[in-house]
PDB file of C-alpha atoms in Angstrom:
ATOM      1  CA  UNK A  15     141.023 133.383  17.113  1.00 49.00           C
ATOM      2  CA  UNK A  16     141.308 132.598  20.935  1.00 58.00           C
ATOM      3  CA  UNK A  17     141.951 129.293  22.016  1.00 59.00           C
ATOM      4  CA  UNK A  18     138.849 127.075  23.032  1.00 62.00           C
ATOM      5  CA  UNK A  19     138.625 126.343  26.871  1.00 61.00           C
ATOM      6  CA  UNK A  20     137.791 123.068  28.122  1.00 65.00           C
ATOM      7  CA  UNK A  21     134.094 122.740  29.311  1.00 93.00           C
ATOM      8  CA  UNK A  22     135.197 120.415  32.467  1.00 97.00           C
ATOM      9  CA  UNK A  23     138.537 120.694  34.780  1.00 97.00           C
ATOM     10  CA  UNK A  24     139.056 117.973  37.313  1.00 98.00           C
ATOM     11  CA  UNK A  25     141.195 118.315  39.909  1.00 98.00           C
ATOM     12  CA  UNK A  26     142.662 115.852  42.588  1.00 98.00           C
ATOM     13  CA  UNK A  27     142.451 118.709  45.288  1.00 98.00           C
ATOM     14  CA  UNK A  28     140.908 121.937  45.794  1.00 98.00           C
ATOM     15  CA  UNK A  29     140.420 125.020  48.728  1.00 97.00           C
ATOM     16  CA  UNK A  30     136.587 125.329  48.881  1.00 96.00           C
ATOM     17  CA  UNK A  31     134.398 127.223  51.390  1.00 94.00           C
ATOM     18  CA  UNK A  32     134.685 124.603  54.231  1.00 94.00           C
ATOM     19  CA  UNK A  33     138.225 123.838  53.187  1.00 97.00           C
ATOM     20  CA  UNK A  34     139.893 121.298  51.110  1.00 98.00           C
ATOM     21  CA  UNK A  35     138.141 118.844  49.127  1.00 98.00           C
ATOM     22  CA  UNK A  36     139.473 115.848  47.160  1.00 98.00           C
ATOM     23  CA  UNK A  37     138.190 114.586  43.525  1.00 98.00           C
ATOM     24  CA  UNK A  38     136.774 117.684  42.231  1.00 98.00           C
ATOM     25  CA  UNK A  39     135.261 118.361  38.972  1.00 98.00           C
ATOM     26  CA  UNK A  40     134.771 122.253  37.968  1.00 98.00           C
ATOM     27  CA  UNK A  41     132.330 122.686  35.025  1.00 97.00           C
ATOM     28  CA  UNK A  42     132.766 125.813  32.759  1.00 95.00           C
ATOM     29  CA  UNK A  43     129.857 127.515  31.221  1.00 91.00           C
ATOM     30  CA  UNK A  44     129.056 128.756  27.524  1.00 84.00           C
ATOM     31  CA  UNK A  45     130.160 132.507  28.837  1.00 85.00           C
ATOM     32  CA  UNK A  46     133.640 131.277  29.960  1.00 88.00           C
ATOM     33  CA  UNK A  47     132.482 131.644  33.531  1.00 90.00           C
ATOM     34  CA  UNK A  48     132.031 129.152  36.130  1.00 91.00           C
ATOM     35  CA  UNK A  49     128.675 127.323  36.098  1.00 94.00           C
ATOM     36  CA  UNK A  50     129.370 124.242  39.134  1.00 96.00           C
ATOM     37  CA  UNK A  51     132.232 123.133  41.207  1.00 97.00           C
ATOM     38  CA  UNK A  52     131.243 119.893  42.539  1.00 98.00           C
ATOM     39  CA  UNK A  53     133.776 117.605  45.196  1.00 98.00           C
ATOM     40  CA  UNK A  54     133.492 113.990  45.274  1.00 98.00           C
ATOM     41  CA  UNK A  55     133.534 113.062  41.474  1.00 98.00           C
ATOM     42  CA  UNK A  56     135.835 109.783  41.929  1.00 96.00           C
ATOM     43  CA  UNK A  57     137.216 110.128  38.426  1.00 96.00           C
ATOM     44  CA  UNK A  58     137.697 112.329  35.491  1.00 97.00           C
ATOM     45  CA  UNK A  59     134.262 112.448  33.343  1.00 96.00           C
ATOM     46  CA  UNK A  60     135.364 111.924  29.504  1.00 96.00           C
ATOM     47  CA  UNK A  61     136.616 115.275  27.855  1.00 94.00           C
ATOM     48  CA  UNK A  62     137.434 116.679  31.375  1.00 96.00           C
ATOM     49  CA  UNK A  63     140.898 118.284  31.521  1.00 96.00           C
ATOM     50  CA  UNK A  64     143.257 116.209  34.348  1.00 98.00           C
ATOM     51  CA  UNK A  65     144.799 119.225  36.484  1.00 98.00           C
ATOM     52  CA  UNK A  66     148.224 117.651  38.094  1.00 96.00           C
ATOM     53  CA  UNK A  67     147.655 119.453  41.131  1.00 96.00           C
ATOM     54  CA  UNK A  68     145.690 121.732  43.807  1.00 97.00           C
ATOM     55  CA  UNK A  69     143.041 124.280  42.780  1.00 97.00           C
ATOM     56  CA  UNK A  70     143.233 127.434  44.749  1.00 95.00           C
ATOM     57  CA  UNK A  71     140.900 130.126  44.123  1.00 90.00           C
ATOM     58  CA  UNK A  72     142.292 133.709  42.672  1.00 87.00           C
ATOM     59  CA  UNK A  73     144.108 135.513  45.525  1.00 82.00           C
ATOM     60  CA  UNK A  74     142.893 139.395  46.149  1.00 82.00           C
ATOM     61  CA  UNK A  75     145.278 141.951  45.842  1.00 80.00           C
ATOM     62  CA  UNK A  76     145.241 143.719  48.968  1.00 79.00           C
ATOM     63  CA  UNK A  77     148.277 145.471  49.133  1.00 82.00           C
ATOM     64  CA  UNK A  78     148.347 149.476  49.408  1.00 80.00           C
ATOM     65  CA  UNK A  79     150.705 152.635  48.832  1.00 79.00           C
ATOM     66  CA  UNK A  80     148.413 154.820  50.812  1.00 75.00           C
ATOM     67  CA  UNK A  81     151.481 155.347  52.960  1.00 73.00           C
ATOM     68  CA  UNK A  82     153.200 157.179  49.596  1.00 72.00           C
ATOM     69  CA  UNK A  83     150.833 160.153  49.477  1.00 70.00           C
ATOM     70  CA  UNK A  84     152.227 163.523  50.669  1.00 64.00           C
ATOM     71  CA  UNK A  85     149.985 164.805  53.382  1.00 57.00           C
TER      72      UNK A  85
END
């Protein structure tokens, strides 16, 4: 059986469109994707998991080996 994931992460920092944000509380939805990311949430509702640092969001792999191909 998978391990349950918390419903609420709160993070002291984190990269959002506009840039970085302090006191920020992500919410987690039933379908295990994200349902709010709110900045400005002072502290840590009750049940919310305490990240010990920054929140950067997942990092596109851009990379190629189009140079590899025979031509």
């Amino acid at each position: 059986m998978p391990e349950a994931v918390p419903s609420m992460l709160w993070a002291p920092h984190a990269w959002l469109p506009g840039g970085w944000q302090a006191d920020v509380l992500l919410t987690i939805g039933a379908g295990g994707c994200w349902q709010s990311v709110q900045a400005g949430v002072a502290r840590p509702p009750a049940g919310a998991q305490v990240l010990a640092g920054p929140v950067l969001p997942g990092l596109v792999n851009a990379h190629s080996h189009a140079f590899q191909r025979a031509f």
